[in-house]
Amino acid sequence: EAPLHGTHVRFPVWKTIQLGRFTSKFDLLNDLRSPSGGYFFHLDRPTELALNHEALSVTTTRVELNLAKVSCNDLGLEDYCGYSDICSRALEFGLQLCPGEVGPELRLQCGDRLHSDIGPDEGLTIAMRPTPVAADRDPVVFAVLGFYELATRSGHPRTTYRIEDQFVFVRP
């Protein structure tokens, strides 16, 4: 199915990051845990579980990804829209889900430069295939929060988001 007209105009490239900078997930985790540019990234327990889960992999092939930052409103959705609806609508516009490593890499590569893009009580949800963390919990997606934090949010298909909530997708 062809994407809706005007995708490239409607969703410009917001950031470009590189994947394939690490030889393993272990190396990526070590970099997140060590001081980067004089600051540490906060990783809560669900984030650690997601980063360590077998479903999350890192590519060892160097590749640049163009990312778009879009809100539910940008996608023409109503307030309190479901995660699966957000992803489906973005795919209709020709955007793509992010590989799971985009969240950690965005945090590492952009660091404090994301402050101007993230409000103090907001964050950027990485639109990705949800990663399981435990049998008794919803699968999760990564979120980049304002002050050096990589966190997780529920990736359950019916988890709802506000019309102004921001998501990061791959922009081909």
Coordinates of N, CA and C in Angstrom, one line a residue:
E1 N 0.8 -1.2 0.0 CA 0.0 0.0 0.0 C 0.9 1.2 0.0
A2 N 0.6 2.2 -0.9 CA 1.4 3.4 -1.0 C 1.1 4.3 0.2
P3 N 2.2 5.0 0.7 CA 2.0 6.0 1.8 C 1.1 7.1 1.3
L4 N 0.5 7.8 2.3 CA -0.4 8.9 2.0 C 0.5 10.1 1.4
H5 N -0.1 10.9 0.6 CA 0.6 11.9 -0.1 C 1.2 13.0 0.9
G6 N 2.4 13.4 0.6 CA 3.0 14.5 1.4 C 3.8 14.1 2.6
T7 N 4.1 12.8 2.8 CA 4.8 12.3 4.0 C 6.1 13.1 4.2
H8 N 6.9 13.3 3.2 CA 8.2 13.9 3.4 C 8.1 15.4 3.8
V9 N 7.1 16.0 3.3 CA 6.9 17.4 3.7 C 6.3 17.5 5.1
R10 N 5.3 16.6 5.4 CA 4.6 16.6 6.6 C 5.6 16.2 7.8
F11 N 6.5 15.3 7.6 CA 7.3 14.8 8.7 C 8.8 14.9 8.2
P12 N 9.4 16.1 8.4 CA 10.8 16.3 8.1 C 11.7 15.5 9.0
V13 N 12.9 15.3 8.5 CA 13.9 14.6 9.4 C 14.2 15.5 10.6
W14 N 14.1 14.9 11.7 CA 14.3 15.6 13.0 C 15.7 15.4 13.5
K15 N 16.2 14.2 13.5 CA 17.6 13.8 13.9 C 18.0 12.7 13.0
T16 N 19.3 12.6 12.8 CA 19.9 11.5 12.2 C 20.9 10.8 13.1
I17 N 20.8 9.5 13.4 CA 21.7 8.8 14.3 C 22.3 7.7 13.5
Q18 N 23.4 7.2 14.2 CA 24.1 6.0 13.6 C 23.8 4.8 14.5
L19 N 23.5 3.7 13.8 CA 23.5 2.4 14.5 C 24.7 1.6 14.0
G20 N 25.0 0.5 14.8 CA 26.2 -0.3 14.4 C 27.4 0.2 15.1
R21 N 27.3 1.0 16.1 CA 28.5 1.5 16.8 C 29.1 0.5 17.8
F22 N 28.3 -0.5 18.1 CA 28.7 -1.5 19.2 C 28.7 -2.9 18.6
T23 N 29.6 -3.7 19.2 CA 29.8 -5.0 18.7 C 28.8 -6.0 19.4
S24 N 28.2 -5.5 20.5 CA 27.2 -6.3 21.2 C 26.3 -5.5 22.1
K25 N 25.3 -6.1 22.6 CA 24.4 -5.4 23.5 C 25.1 -5.1 24.8
F26 N 26.0 -5.9 25.2 CA 26.8 -5.7 26.4 C 27.6 -4.4 26.3
D27 N 28.2 -4.2 25.1 CA 29.0 -2.9 24.9 C 28.0 -1.7 25.0
L28 N 26.9 -1.8 24.4 CA 25.9 -0.7 24.4 C 25.5 -0.4 25.9
L29 N 25.2 -1.5 26.7 CA 24.9 -1.3 28.1 C 26.0 -0.6 28.9
N30 N 27.2 -1.1 28.6 CA 28.4 -0.5 29.3 C 28.5 1.0 29.0
D31 N 28.3 1.4 27.8 CA 28.4 2.8 27.4 C 27.3 3.6 28.1
L32 N 26.1 3.0 28.2 CA 25.0 3.7 28.9 C 25.3 3.9 30.4
R33 N 26.0 2.9 31.0 CA 26.3 2.9 32.4 C 27.5 3.8 32.8
S34 N 28.3 4.1 31.8 CA 29.5 4.9 32.1 C 29.3 6.4 31.8
P35 N 30.0 7.2 32.5 CA 29.8 8.7 32.3 C 30.1 9.1 30.8
S36 N 29.2 9.8 30.3 CA 29.3 10.2 28.9 C 29.3 11.8 28.9
G37 N 30.3 12.4 28.5 CA 30.4 13.9 28.5 C 30.2 14.4 29.9
G38 N 30.6 13.7 30.9 CA 30.5 14.2 32.3 C 29.2 13.9 33.0
Y39 N 28.3 13.2 32.4 CA 27.0 12.9 33.0 C 26.7 11.4 32.9
F40 N 25.8 10.9 33.8 CA 25.4 9.5 33.8 C 23.9 9.5 33.3
F41 N 23.6 8.4 32.6 CA 22.2 8.2 32.2 C 21.5 7.3 33.3
H42 N 20.3 7.7 33.6 CA 19.5 7.0 34.6 C 18.8 5.8 33.9
L43 N 19.0 4.6 34.4 CA 18.3 3.4 33.8 C 17.5 2.8 35.0
D44 N 16.2 2.8 34.9 CA 15.4 2.1 35.9 C 15.4 0.6 35.7
R45 N 14.8 -0.2 36.6 CA 14.8 -1.6 36.5 C 14.1 -2.2 35.2
P46 N 12.9 -1.7 34.9 CA 12.3 -2.2 33.6 C 13.1 -1.9 32.4
T47 N 13.8 -0.7 32.4 CA 14.7 -0.4 31.3 C 15.9 -1.4 31.2
E48 N 16.5 -1.7 32.3 CA 17.5 -2.7 32.4 C 17.0 -4.0 31.8
L49 N 15.9 -4.4 32.3 CA 15.3 -5.7 31.8 C 15.1 -5.7 30.3
A50 N 14.6 -4.6 29.8 CA 14.3 -4.6 28.3 C 15.6 -4.6 27.6
L51 N 16.6 -3.9 28.1 CA 17.9 -3.8 27.4 C 18.6 -5.2 27.4
N52 N 18.3 -6.0 28.4 CA 19.0 -7.3 28.5 C 18.2 -8.4 27.9
H53 N 16.9 -8.1 27.5 CA 16.1 -9.2 26.9 C 16.6 -9.7 25.6
E54 N 16.4 -11.0 25.4 CA 16.9 -11.6 24.1 C 16.2 -11.0 22.9
A55 N 15.0 -10.5 23.0 CA 14.3 -9.9 21.9 C 14.9 -8.7 21.4
L56 N 15.7 -8.0 22.2 CA 16.3 -6.8 21.8 C 17.7 -7.1 21.3
S57 N 18.0 -6.7 20.1 CA 19.3 -6.9 19.5 C 19.9 -5.6 19.0
V58 N 21.2 -5.6 18.8 CA 21.9 -4.5 18.2 C 22.5 -4.9 16.9
T59 N 22.5 -4.0 15.9 CA 23.1 -4.3 14.7 C 24.6 -4.0 14.7
T60 N 25.4 -4.7 14.1 CA 26.9 -4.5 14.1 C 27.3 -3.8 12.7
T61 N 26.3 -3.6 11.9 CA 26.5 -3.0 10.6 C 26.2 -1.5 10.7
R62 N 27.2 -0.7 10.4 CA 27.0 0.8 10.5 C 25.9 1.3 9.5
V63 N 25.0 2.0 10.0 CA 23.9 2.5 9.2 C 23.4 3.8 9.8
E64 N 23.1 4.8 9.0 CA 22.5 6.0 9.5 C 21.0 5.9 9.3
L65 N 20.3 6.4 10.4 CA 18.8 6.4 10.3 C 18.3 7.8 10.5
N66 N 17.4 8.2 9.6 CA 16.8 9.5 9.7 C 15.5 9.3 10.6
L67 N 15.3 10.1 11.6 CA 14.2 10.0 12.5 C 13.3 11.2 12.3
A68 N 12.0 10.9 12.5 CA 11.0 12.0 12.5 C 10.3 12.0 13.9
K69 N 10.0 13.1 14.4 CA 9.3 13.3 15.7 C 7.9 13.8 15.3
V70 N 6.9 13.0 15.7 CA 5.5 13.3 15.4 C 4.6 13.1 16.7
S71 N 3.6 13.9 16.7 CA 2.6 13.7 17.8 C 1.4 13.0 17.2
C72 N 0.5 12.6 18.1 CA -0.8 12.0 17.7 C -1.5 13.0 16.9
N73 N -1.5 14.2 17.2 CA -2.2 15.3 16.5 C -1.6 15.4 15.1
D74 N -0.3 15.3 14.9 CA 0.4 15.3 13.6 C -0.2 14.2 12.7
L75 N -0.5 13.1 13.3 CA -1.0 11.9 12.6 C -2.5 12.0 12.3
G76 N -3.1 13.0 12.8 CA -4.6 13.2 12.6 C -5.4 12.3 13.5
L77 N -4.8 11.9 14.7 CA -5.5 11.1 15.6 C -6.2 11.9 16.7
E78 N -7.2 11.3 17.4 CA -7.9 11.9 18.5 C -7.1 11.8 19.8
D79 N -7.5 12.5 20.8 CA -6.9 12.4 22.1 C -7.2 11.0 22.7
Y80 N -6.2 10.5 23.4 CA -6.3 9.2 24.1 C -6.4 8.1 23.0
C81 N -5.4 8.1 22.1 CA -5.4 7.1 21.0 C -4.4 6.0 21.5
G82 N -4.7 4.8 21.0 CA -4.0 3.6 21.4 C -2.6 3.5 20.7
Y83 N -1.7 2.8 21.4 CA -0.3 2.7 20.8 C -0.4 2.0 19.4
S84 N -1.2 1.0 19.3 CA -1.3 0.3 18.0 C -1.9 1.2 16.9
D85 N -2.8 2.1 17.3 CA -3.4 3.0 16.3 C -2.4 4.0 15.9
I86 N -1.6 4.5 16.8 CA -0.5 5.5 16.5 C 0.5 4.8 15.5
C87 N 0.9 3.6 15.8 CA 1.9 3.0 14.9 C 1.3 2.7 13.5
S88 N 0.1 2.2 13.5 CA -0.6 1.9 12.2 C -0.8 3.1 11.4
R89 N -1.2 4.2 12.0 CA -1.4 5.5 11.3 C 0.0 6.0 10.7
A90 N 1.0 5.9 11.5 CA 2.3 6.4 11.0 C 2.8 5.5 9.9
L91 N 2.6 4.2 9.9 CA 2.9 3.4 8.8 C 2.2 3.7 7.5
E92 N 0.9 4.2 7.7 CA 0.1 4.6 6.5 C 0.8 5.8 5.9
F93 N 1.5 6.7 6.7 CA 2.1 7.8 6.2 C 3.5 7.5 5.6
G94 N 3.9 6.3 5.6 CA 5.2 5.9 5.1 C 6.4 5.9 6.1
L95 N 6.0 6.2 7.4 CA 7.1 6.1 8.4 C 7.3 4.7 8.8
Q96 N 8.3 4.4 9.5 CA 8.6 3.0 9.9 C 8.9 2.9 11.4
L97 N 8.6 1.7 12.0 CA 9.0 1.5 13.4 C 10.5 1.5 13.5
C98 N 10.9 2.0 14.7 CA 12.4 2.0 15.0 C 12.9 0.7 15.4
P99 N 14.1 0.3 15.1 CA 14.7 -0.8 15.8 C 14.8 -0.5 17.3
G100 N 14.8 -1.5 18.1 CA 14.8 -1.3 19.5 C 16.0 -0.5 20.0
E101 N 17.1 -0.6 19.4 CA 18.3 0.1 19.8 C 18.3 1.6 19.6
V102 N 17.3 2.1 18.9 CA 17.2 3.6 18.6 C 17.1 4.4 20.0
G103 N 16.3 3.9 20.9 CA 16.1 4.6 22.2 C 17.5 4.8 22.9
P104 N 18.2 3.7 23.2 CA 19.5 3.9 23.8 C 20.5 4.8 23.0
E105 N 20.5 4.5 21.6 CA 21.4 5.3 20.8 C 21.1 6.8 20.7
L106 N 19.8 7.1 20.7 CA 19.4 8.5 20.7 C 19.8 9.1 22.0
R107 N 19.6 8.5 23.1 CA 20.0 9.0 24.4 C 21.6 9.2 24.4
L108 N 22.3 8.3 23.9 CA 23.8 8.4 23.9 C 24.3 9.4 22.9
Q109 N 23.8 9.5 21.7 CA 24.3 10.3 20.7 C 23.8 11.8 20.8
C110 N 22.7 12.0 21.4 CA 22.2 13.4 21.5 C 22.3 13.9 22.9
G111 N 22.4 13.1 23.9 CA 22.6 13.6 25.2 C 21.8 14.8 25.6
D112 N 22.5 15.8 26.1 CA 21.8 17.0 26.6 C 21.2 17.9 25.5
R113 N 21.5 17.6 24.2 CA 21.0 18.3 23.1 C 19.5 18.1 23.0
L114 N 18.9 17.1 23.6 CA 17.5 16.7 23.5 C 16.7 17.6 24.4
H115 N 17.3 18.4 25.4 CA 16.5 19.2 26.3 C 15.6 20.1 25.6
S116 N 16.0 20.7 24.5 CA 15.2 21.7 23.9 C 14.0 21.0 23.2
D117 N 14.1 19.7 22.9 CA 13.0 19.0 22.3 C 12.1 18.3 23.2
I118 N 12.4 18.2 24.5 CA 11.6 17.5 25.4 C 11.3 18.4 26.6
G119 N 10.0 18.6 26.9 CA 9.6 19.4 28.0 C 9.9 18.7 29.3
P120 N 9.9 19.5 30.4 CA 10.3 18.9 31.7 C 9.5 17.7 32.2
D121 N 8.2 17.7 31.8 CA 7.3 16.7 32.2 C 6.9 15.8 31.1
E122 N 7.7 15.8 30.0 CA 7.3 15.1 28.8 C 8.4 14.1 28.5
G123 N 8.3 13.5 27.3 CA 9.3 12.6 26.8 C 9.0 12.2 25.4
L124 N 9.9 11.5 24.8 CA 9.8 11.1 23.4 C 9.6 9.5 23.5
T125 N 8.5 9.0 23.1 CA 8.3 7.6 23.0 C 8.9 7.0 21.7
I126 N 9.7 6.0 21.8 CA 10.3 5.4 20.6 C 9.3 4.4 20.1
A127 N 8.8 4.7 18.9 CA 7.8 3.8 18.2 C 8.6 2.6 17.7
M128 N 8.4 1.4 18.4 CA 9.1 0.2 18.1 C 8.3 -1.0 18.4
R129 N 8.7 -2.2 18.0 CA 8.0 -3.4 18.4 C 8.3 -3.5 19.9
P130 N 7.2 -3.7 20.7 CA 7.4 -3.8 22.2 C 8.2 -5.0 22.6
T131 N 9.0 -4.8 23.6 CA 9.9 -5.8 24.1 C 9.4 -6.4 25.4
P132 N 9.3 -7.7 25.5 CA 8.8 -8.3 26.8 C 9.9 -8.1 27.9
V133 N 9.4 -7.9 29.1 CA 10.4 -7.8 30.2 C 10.1 -8.8 31.3
A134 N 8.9 -9.2 31.4 CA 8.5 -10.3 32.4 C 7.1 -10.8 32.0
A135 N 6.9 -12.1 32.4 CA 5.6 -12.8 32.1 C 4.4 -12.0 32.7
D136 N 4.6 -11.3 33.8 CA 3.5 -10.7 34.5 C 3.4 -9.2 34.2
R137 N 4.1 -8.7 33.1 CA 4.1 -7.3 32.8 C 3.8 -7.1 31.3
D138 N 3.3 -5.9 31.0 CA 3.1 -5.5 29.6 C 4.5 -5.4 29.0
P139 N 4.5 -5.7 27.7 CA 5.8 -5.5 27.0 C 6.0 -3.9 26.9
V140 N 7.2 -3.5 26.7 CA 7.6 -2.1 26.8 C 8.2 -1.6 25.6
V141 N 8.2 -0.3 25.5 CA 8.9 0.5 24.4 C 9.8 1.5 25.2
F142 N 10.8 2.0 24.6 CA 11.7 2.9 25.2 C 11.1 4.3 25.1
A143 N 11.5 5.2 26.1 CA 11.2 6.6 26.1 C 12.4 7.3 26.5
V144 N 12.7 8.4 25.8 CA 13.8 9.3 26.2 C 13.2 10.5 27.0
L145 N 13.6 10.6 28.2 CA 13.1 11.7 29.1 C 14.1 12.8 29.2
G146 N 13.6 13.9 29.7 CA 14.4 15.2 29.7 C 15.8 15.1 30.3
F147 N 15.9 14.7 31.5 CA 17.2 14.8 32.2 C 18.0 13.5 32.3
Y148 N 18.6 13.2 31.1 CA 19.5 12.1 31.0 C 18.9 10.8 31.4
E149 N 17.7 10.6 31.0 CA 17.0 9.3 31.4 C 16.5 8.6 30.2
L150 N 16.8 7.3 30.2 CA 16.2 6.3 29.3 C 15.3 5.5 30.1
A151 N 14.0 5.5 29.7 CA 13.0 4.8 30.5 C 12.2 3.9 29.6
T152 N 11.1 3.3 30.1 CA 10.2 2.5 29.3 C 8.8 2.9 29.6
R153 N 8.0 2.7 28.6 CA 6.5 2.9 28.7 C 5.8 1.6 28.2
S154 N 4.6 1.4 28.6 CA 3.9 0.2 28.2 C 3.8 0.2 26.7
G155 N 4.0 -0.9 26.1 CA 3.9 -1.1 24.7 C 2.6 -1.9 24.3
H156 N 1.7 -2.0 25.3 CA 0.5 -2.8 25.1 C -0.3 -2.0 24.0
P157 N -0.9 -2.7 23.0 CA -1.6 -2.1 21.9 C -2.6 -1.1 22.3
R158 N -3.3 -1.3 23.5 CA -4.4 -0.4 23.9 C -3.9 0.7 24.9
T159 N -2.6 0.7 25.2 CA -2.1 1.8 26.0 C -2.4 3.1 25.3
T160 N -3.0 4.1 26.0 CA -3.4 5.3 25.4 C -2.5 6.4 25.6
Y161 N -2.4 7.3 24.7 CA -1.6 8.5 24.7 C -2.4 9.8 24.4
R162 N -1.9 10.9 24.9 CA -2.6 12.2 24.7 C -2.3 12.7 23.3
I163 N -3.1 13.6 22.8 CA -2.9 14.1 21.5 C -1.6 14.8 21.3
E164 N -1.0 15.4 22.3 CA 0.2 16.1 22.2 C 1.5 15.2 22.4
D165 N 1.3 14.0 22.8 CA 2.4 13.1 23.1 C 3.3 12.9 21.8
Q166 N 4.6 12.9 22.0 CA 5.5 12.8 20.9 C 6.1 11.4 20.7
F167 N 6.3 11.0 19.5 CA 6.8 9.7 19.1 C 7.9 9.9 18.1
V168 N 8.9 8.9 18.2 CA 10.0 8.9 17.2 C 9.8 7.7 16.3
F169 N 9.8 8.0 15.0 CA 9.7 7.0 14.0 C 10.9 7.1 13.0
V170 N 11.2 6.0 12.3 CA 12.2 6.1 11.2 C 11.5 6.8 10.0
R171 N 12.2 7.7 9.4 CA 11.7 8.4 8.2 C 12.6 8.0 7.1
P172 N 12.1 7.1 6.2 CA 12.9 6.6 5.0 C 13.3 7.8 4.1

